[in-house]
Coordinates of N, CA and C in Angstrom, one line a residue:
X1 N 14.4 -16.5 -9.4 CA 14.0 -15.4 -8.6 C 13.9 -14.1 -9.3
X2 N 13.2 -13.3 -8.6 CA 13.0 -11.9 -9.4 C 14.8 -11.2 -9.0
X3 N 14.8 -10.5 -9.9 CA 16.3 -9.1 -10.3 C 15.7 -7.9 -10.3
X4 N 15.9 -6.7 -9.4 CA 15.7 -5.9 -9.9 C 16.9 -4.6 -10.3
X5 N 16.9 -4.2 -11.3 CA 18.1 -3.4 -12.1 C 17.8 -1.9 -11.7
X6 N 19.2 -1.5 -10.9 CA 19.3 0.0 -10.2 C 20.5 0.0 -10.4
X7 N 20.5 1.1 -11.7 CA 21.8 1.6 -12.1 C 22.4 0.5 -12.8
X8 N 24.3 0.0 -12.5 CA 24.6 -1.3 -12.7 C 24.0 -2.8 -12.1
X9 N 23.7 -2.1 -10.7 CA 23.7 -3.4 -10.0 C 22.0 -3.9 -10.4
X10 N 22.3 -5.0 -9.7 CA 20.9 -6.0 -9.4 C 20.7 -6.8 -8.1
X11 N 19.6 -6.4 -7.8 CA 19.0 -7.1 -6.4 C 17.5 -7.4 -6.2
X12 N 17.7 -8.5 -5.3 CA 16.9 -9.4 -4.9 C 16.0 -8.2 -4.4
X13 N 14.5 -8.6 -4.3 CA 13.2 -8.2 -3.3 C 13.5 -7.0 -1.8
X14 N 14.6 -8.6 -1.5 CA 14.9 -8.8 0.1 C 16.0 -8.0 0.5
X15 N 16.5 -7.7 -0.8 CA 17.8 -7.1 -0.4 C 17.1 -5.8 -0.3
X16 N 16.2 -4.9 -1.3 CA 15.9 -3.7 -1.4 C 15.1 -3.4 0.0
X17 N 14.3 -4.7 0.2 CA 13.9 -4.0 1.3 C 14.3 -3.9 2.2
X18 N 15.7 -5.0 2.9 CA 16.7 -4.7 3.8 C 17.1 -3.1 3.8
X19 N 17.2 -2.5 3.0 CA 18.0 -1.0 3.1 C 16.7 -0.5 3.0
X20 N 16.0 -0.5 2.7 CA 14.5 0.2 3.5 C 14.7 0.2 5.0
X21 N 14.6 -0.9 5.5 CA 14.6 -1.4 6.8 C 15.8 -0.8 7.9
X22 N 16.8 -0.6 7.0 CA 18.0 -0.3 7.3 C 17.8 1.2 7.7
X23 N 17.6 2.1 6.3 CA 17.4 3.2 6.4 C 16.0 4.0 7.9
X24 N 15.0 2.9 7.8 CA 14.8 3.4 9.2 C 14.9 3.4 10.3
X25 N 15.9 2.5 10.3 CA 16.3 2.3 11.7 C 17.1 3.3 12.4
X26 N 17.9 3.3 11.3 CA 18.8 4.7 11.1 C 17.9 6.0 11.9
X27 N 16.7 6.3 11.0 CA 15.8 7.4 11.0 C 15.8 7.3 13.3
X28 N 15.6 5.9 13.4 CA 15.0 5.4 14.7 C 15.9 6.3 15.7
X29 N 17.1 5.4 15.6 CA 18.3 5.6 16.0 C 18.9 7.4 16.3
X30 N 18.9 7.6 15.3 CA 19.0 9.7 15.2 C 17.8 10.2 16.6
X31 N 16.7 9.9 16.3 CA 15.1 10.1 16.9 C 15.8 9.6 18.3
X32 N 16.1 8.2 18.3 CA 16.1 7.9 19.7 C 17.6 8.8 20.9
X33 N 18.7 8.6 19.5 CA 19.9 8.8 20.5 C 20.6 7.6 20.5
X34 N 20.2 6.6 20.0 CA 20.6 5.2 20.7 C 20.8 4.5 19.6
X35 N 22.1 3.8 19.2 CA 22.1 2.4 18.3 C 20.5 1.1 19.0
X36 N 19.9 1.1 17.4 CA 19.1 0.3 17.6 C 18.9 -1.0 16.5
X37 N 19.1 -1.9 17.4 CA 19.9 -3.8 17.2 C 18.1 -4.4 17.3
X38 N 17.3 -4.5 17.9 CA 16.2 -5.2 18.0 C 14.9 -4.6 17.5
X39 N 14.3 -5.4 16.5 CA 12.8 -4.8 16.1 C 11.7 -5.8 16.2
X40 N 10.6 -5.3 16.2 CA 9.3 -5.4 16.3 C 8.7 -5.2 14.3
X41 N 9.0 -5.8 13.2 CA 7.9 -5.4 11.9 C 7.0 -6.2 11.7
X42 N 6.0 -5.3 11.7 CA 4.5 -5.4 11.3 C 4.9 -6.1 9.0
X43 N 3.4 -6.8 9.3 CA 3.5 -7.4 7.7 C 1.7 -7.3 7.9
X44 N 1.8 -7.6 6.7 CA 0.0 -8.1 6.3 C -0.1 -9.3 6.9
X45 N -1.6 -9.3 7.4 CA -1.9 -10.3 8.1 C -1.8 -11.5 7.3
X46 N -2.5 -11.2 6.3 CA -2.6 -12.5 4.9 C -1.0 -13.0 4.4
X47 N 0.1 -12.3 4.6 CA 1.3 -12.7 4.1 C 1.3 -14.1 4.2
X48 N 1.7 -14.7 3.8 CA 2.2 -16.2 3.9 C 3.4 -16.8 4.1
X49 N 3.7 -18.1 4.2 CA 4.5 -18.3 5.1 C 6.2 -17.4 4.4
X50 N 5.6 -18.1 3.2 CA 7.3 -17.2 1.9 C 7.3 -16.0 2.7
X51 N 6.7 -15.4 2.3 CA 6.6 -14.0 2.5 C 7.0 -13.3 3.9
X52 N 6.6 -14.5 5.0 CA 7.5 -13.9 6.6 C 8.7 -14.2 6.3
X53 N 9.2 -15.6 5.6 CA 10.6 -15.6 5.5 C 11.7 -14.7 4.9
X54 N 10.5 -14.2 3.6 CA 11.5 -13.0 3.4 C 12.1 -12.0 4.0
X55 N 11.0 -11.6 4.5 CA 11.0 -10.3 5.5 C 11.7 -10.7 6.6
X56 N 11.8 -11.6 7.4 CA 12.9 -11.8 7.9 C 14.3 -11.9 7.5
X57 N 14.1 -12.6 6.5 CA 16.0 -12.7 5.1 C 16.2 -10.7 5.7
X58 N 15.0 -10.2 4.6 CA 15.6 -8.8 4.8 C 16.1 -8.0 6.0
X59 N 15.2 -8.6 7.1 CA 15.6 -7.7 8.3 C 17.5 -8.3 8.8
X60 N 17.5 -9.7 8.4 CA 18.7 -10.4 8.5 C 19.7 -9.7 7.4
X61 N 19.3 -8.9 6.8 CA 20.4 -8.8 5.5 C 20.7 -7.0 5.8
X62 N 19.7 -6.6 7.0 CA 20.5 -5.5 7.3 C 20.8 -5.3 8.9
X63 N 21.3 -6.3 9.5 CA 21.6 -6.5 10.6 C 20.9 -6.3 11.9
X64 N 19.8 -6.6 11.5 CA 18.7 -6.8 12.4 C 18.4 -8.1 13.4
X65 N 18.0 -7.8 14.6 CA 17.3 -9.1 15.2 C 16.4 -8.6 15.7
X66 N 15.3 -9.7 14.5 CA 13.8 -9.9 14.5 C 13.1 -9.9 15.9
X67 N 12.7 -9.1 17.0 CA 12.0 -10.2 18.4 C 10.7 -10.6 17.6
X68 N 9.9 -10.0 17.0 CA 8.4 -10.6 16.3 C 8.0 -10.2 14.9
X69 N 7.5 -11.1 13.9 CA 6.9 -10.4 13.0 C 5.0 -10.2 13.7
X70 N 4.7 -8.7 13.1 CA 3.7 -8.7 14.2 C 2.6 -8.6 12.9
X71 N 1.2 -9.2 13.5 CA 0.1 -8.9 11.7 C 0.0 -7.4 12.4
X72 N -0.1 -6.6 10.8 CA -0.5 -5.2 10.8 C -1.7 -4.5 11.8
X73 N -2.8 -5.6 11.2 CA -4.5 -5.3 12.3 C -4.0 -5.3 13.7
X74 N -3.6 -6.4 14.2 CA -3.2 -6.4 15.3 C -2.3 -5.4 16.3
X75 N -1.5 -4.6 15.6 CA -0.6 -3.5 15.6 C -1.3 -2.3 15.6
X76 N -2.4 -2.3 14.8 CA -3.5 -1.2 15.1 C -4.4 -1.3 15.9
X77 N -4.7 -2.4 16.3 CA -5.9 -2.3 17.3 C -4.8 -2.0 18.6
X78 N -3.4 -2.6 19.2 CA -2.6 -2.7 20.0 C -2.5 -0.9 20.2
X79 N -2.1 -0.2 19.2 CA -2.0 1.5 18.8 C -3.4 2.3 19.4
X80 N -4.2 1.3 19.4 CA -6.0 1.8 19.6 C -5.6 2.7 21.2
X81 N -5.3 2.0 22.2 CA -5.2 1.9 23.7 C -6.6 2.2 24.1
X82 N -7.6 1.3 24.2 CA -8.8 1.6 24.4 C -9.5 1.6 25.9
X83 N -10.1 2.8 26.1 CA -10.4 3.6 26.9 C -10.8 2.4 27.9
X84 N -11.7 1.4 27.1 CA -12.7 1.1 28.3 C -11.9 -0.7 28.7
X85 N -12.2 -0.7 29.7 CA -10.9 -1.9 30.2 C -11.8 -2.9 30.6
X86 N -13.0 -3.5 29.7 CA -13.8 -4.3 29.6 C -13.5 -5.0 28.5
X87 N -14.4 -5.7 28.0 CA -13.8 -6.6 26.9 C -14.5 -6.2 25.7
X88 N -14.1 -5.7 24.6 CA -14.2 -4.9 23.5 C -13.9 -6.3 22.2
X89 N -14.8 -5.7 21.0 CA -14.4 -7.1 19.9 C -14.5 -5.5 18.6
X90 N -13.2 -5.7 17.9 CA -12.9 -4.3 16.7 C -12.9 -5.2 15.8
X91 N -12.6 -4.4 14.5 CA -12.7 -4.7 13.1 C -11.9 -3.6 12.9
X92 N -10.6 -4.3 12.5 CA -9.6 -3.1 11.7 C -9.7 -3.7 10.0
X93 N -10.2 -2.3 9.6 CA -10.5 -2.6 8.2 C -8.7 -1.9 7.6
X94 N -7.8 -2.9 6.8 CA -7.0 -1.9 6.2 C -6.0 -1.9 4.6
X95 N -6.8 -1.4 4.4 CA -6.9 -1.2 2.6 C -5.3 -0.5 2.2
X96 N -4.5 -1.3 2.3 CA -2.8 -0.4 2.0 C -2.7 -0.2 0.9
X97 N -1.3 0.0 0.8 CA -0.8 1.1 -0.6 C -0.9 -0.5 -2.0
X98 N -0.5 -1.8 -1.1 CA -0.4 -2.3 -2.0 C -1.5 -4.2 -1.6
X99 N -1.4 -4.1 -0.7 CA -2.6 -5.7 -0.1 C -3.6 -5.2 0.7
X100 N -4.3 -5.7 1.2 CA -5.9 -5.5 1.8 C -5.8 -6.7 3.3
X101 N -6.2 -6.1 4.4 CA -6.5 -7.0 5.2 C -8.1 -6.4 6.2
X102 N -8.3 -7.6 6.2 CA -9.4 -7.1 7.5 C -9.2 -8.7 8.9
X103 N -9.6 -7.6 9.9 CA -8.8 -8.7 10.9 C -9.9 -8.2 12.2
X104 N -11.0 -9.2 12.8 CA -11.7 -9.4 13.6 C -10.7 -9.7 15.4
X105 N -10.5 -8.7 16.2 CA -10.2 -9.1 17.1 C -10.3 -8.6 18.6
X106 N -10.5 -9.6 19.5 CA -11.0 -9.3 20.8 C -10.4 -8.9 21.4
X107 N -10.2 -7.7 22.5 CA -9.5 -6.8 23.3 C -10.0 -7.5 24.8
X108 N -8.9 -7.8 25.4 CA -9.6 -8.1 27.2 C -8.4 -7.7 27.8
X109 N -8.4 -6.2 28.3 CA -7.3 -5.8 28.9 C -6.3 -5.8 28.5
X110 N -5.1 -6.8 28.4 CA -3.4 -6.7 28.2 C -3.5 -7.8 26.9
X111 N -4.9 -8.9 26.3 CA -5.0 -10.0 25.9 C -5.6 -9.1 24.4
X112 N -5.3 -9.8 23.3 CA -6.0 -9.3 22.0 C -5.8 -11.1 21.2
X113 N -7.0 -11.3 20.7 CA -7.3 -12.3 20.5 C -7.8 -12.4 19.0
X114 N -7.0 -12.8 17.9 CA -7.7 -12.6 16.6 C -8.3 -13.6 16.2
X115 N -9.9 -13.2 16.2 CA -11.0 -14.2 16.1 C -10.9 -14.9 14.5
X116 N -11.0 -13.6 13.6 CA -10.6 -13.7 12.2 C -9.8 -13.1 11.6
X117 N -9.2 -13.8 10.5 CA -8.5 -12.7 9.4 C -8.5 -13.1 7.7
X118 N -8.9 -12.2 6.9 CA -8.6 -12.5 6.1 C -7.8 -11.5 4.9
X119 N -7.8 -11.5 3.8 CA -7.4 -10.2 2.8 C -7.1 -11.0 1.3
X120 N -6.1 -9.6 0.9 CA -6.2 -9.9 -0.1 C -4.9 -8.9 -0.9
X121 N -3.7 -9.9 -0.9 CA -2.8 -9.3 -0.9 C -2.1 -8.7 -2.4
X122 N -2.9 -8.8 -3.1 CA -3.3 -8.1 -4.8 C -4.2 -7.1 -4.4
X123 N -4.4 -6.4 -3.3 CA -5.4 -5.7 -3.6 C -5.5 -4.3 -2.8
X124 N -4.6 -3.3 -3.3 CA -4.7 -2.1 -2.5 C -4.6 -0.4 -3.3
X125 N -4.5 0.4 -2.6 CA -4.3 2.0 -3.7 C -3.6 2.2 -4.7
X126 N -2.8 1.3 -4.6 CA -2.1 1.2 -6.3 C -3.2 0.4 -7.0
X127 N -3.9 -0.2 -7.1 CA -4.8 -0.4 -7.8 C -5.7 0.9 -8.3
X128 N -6.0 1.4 -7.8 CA -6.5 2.7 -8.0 C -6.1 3.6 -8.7
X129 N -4.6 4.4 -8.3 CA -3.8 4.5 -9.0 C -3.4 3.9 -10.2
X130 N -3.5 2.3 -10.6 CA -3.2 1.9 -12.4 C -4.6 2.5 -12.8
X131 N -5.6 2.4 -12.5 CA -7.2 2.9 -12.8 C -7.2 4.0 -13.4
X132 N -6.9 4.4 -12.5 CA -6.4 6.3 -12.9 C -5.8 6.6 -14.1
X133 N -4.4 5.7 -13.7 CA -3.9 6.5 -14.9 C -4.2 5.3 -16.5
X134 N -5.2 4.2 -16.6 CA -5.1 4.2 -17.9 C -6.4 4.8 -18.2
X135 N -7.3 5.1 -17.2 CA -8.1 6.5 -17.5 C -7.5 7.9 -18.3
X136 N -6.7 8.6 -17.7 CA -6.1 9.6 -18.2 C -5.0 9.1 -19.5
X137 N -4.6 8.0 -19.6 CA -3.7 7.6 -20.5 C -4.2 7.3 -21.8
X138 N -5.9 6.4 -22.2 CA -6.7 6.5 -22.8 C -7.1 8.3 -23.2
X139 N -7.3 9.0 -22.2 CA -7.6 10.5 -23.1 C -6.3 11.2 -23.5
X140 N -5.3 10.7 -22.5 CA -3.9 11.1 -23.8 C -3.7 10.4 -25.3
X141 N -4.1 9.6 -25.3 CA -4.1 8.6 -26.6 C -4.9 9.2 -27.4
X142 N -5.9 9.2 -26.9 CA -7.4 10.2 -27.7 C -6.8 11.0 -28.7
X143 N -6.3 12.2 -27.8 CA -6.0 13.4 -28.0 C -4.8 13.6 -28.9
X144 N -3.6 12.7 -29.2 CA -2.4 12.6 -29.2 C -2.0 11.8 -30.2
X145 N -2.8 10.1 -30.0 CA -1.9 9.3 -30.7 C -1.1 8.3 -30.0
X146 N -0.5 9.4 -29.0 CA 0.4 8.7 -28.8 C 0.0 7.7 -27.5
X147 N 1.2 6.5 -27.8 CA 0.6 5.4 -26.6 C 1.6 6.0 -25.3
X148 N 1.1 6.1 -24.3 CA 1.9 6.4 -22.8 C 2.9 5.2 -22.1
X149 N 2.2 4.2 -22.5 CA 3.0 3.1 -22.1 C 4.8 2.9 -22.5
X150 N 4.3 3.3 -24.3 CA 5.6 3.2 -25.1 C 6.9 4.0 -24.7
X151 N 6.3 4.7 -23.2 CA 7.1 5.6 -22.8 C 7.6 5.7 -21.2
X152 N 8.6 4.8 -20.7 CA 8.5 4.7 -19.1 C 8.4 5.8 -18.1
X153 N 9.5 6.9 -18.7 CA 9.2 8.1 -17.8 C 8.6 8.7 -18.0
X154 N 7.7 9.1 -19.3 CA 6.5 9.6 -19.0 C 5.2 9.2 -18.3
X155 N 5.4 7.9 -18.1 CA 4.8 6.9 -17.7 C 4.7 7.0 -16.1
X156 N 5.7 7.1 -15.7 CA 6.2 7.4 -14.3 C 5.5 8.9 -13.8
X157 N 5.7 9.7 -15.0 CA 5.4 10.9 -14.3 C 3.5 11.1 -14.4
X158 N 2.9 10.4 -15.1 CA 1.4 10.1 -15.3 C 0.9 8.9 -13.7
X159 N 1.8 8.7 -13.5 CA 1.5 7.8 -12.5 C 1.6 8.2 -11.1
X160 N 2.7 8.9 -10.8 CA 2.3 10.1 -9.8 C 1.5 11.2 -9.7
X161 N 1.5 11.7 -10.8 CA 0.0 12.5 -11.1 C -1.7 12.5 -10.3
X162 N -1.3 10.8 -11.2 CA -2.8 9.8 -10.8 C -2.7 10.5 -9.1
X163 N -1.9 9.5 -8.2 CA -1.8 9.0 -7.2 C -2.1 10.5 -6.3
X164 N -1.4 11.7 -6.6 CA -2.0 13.2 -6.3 C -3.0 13.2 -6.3
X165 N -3.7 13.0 -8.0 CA -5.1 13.2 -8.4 C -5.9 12.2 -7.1
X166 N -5.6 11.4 -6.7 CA -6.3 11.0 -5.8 C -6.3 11.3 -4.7
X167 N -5.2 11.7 -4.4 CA -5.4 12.8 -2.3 C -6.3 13.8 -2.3
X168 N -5.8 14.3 -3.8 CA -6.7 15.8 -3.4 C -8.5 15.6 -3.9
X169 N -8.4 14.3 -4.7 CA -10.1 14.4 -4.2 C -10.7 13.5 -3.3
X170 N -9.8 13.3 -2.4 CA -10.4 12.6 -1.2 C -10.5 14.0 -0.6
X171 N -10.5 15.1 -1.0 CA -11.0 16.2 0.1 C -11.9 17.4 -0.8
X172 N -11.5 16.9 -2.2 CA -12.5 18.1 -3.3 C -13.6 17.4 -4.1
X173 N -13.9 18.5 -5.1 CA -14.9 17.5 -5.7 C -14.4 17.4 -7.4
X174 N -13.3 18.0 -7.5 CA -11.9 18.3 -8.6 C -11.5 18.6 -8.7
X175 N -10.7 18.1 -9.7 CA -9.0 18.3 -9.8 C -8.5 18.6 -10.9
X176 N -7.7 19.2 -11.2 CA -6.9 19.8 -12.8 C -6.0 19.0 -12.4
X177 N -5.8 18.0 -13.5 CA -4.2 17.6 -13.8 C -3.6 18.1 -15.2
X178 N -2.0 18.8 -15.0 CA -1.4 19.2 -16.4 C -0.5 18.6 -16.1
X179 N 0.2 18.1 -17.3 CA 1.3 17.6 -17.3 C 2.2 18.0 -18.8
X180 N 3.4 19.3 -18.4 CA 3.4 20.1 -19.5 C 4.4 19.2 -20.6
X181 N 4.6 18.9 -21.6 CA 5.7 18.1 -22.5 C 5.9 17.0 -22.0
X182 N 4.7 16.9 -21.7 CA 4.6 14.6 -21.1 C 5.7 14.1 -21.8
X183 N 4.8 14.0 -23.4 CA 6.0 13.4 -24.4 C 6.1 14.1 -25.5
X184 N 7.8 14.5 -25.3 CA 8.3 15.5 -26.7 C 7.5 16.6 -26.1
X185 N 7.1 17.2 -27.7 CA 6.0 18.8 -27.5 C 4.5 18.6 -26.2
X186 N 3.8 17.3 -26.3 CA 2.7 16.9 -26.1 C 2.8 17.4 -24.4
X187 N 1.6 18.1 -24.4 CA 1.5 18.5 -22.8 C 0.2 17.7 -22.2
X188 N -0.3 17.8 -21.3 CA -1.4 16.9 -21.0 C -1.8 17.8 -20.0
X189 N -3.7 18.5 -20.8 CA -3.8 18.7 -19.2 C -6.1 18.5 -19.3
X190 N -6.3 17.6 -18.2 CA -7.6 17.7 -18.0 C -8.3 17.5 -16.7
X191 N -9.1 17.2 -16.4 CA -9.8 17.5 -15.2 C -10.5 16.1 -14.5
X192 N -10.3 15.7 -13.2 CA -10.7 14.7 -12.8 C -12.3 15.0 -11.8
X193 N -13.1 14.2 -11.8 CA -14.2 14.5 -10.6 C -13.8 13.4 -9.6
X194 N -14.4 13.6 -8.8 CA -14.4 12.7 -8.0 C -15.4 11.9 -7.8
X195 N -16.4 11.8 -8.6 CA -17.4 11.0 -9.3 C -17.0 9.8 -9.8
X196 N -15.9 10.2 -11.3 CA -15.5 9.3 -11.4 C -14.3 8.8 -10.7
X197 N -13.8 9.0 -9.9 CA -12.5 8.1 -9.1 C -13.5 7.0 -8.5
X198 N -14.6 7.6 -7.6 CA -15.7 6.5 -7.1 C -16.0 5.5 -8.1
X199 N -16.4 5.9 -9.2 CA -17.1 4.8 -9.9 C -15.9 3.6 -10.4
X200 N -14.5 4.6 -10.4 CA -13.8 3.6 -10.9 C -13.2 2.7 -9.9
X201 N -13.2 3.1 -8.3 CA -12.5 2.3 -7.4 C -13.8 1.8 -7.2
X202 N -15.1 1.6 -7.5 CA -16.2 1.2 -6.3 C -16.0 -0.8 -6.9
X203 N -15.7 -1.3 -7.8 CA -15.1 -2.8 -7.9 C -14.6 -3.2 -7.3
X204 N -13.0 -2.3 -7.0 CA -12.1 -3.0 -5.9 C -12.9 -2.6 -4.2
X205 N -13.7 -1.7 -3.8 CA -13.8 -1.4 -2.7 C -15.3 -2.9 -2.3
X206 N -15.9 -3.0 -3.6 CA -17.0 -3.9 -3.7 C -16.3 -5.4 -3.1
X207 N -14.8 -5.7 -4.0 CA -14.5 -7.1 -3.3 C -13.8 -7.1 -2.3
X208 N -13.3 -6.1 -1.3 CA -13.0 -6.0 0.1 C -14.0 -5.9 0.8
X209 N -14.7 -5.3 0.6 CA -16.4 -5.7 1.2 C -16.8 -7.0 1.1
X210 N -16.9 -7.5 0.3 CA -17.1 -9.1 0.4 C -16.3 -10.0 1.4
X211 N -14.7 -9.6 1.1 CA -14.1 -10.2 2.0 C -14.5 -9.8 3.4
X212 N -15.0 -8.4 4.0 CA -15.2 -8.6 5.3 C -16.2 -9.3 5.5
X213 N -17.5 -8.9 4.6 CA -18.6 -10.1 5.0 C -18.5 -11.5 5.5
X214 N -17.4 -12.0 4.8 CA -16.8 -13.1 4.9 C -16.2 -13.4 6.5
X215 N -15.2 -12.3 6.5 CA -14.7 -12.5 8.1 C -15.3 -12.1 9.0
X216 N -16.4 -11.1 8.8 CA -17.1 -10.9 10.1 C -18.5 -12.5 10.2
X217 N -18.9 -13.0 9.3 CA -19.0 -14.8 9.5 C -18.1 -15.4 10.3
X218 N -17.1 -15.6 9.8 CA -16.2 -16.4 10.5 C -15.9 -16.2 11.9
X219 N -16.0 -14.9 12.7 CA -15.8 -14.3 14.0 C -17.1 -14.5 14.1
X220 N -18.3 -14.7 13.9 CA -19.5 -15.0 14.2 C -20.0 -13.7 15.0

């Protein structure tokens, strides 16, 4: 099984995300007023079966009892509350930080019925994000020599960078990134368009689009 190393210790997947899980319940609990023992967590629709088990281990490893694991689409169309109290058929398209789902489903009053689903759980904004930055890490190289990789925390801090560089041109048309003494003396600073972020995400956006083609067939 995977180890992950924090500080001395080392832990499982399931354990880190148990204190995620932990930690918001906590968040819940303050918010509510109320010790809170029972949850409702959403997962990717595409998870598989390992993958509910974990996520249950975790909710189990921070003293939780599970009532459902719920799919995410489903959770958002449920969030929808839709106006018209006839029978409605959506497409929740949703491209996360780290998997892809799209999920075809029918609304009939209190009834949600998922016709299709599919995704693609390699496939979300962190992708976009590595794009980015071996974009910008390639013109630090250029410029420098130096390799970015050979370096974790500089690495880290080129990598949030990216992930900025990409909020702010989902609303401009560019961006200055600096990054002063990246590594040692070496400062980093150049300019992103939003041209290219498109051209470099339009592959991954191209095979989520295929996959919905796919499941909007299958829902016929």
């Amino acid at each position: 099984g995977v180890l992950i190393q924090l500080g001395d210790n080392r832990y499982t997947p399931e354990e880190l995300s148990g204190m995620v899980l932990r930690h918001l319940v906590e968040m819940a609990a303050k918010r509510l007023g109320m010790p809170v023992r029972e949850t409702v967590i959403t997962v990717p629709a595409y998870f598989n079966h390992a993958q509910r088990e974990a996520t249950q281990y975790a909710a189990a490893s921070a003293d939780l009892s599970v009532l459902r694991l719920l799919n995410e689409p489903t959770a958002a169309a449920l969030s929808l509350q839709l106006k018209d109290p006839g029978e409605q058929t959506v497409a929740v398209f949703d491209f996360g930080g780290g998997t892809f789902d799209i999920s075809v489903i029918r609304v009939h009053e209190t009834v949600y019925e998922v016709l299709a689903t599919n995704g693609d759980t390699f496939l979300g904004g962190d992708d976009i994000d590595a794009l980015l930055c071996d974009e910008l890490s390639a013109e630090f190289q250029r410029a420098t020599g130096v390799v970015l990789r050979d370096h974790p925390l500089s690495w880290h801090r080129l990598r949030d960078a990216a992930e900025k560089a990409k909020k702010e041109l989902s609303l401009g048309e560019r961006c200055a990134v600096y990054l002063p003494r990246l590594v040692a003396e070496h400062s980093f600073s150049t300019e992103l368009s939003r041209q290219r972020l498109e051209e470099l995400a339009s592959p991954l956006l191209d095979r989520s689009l295929q996959i919905c083609n796919r499941t909007l067939e299958q829902a016929g």
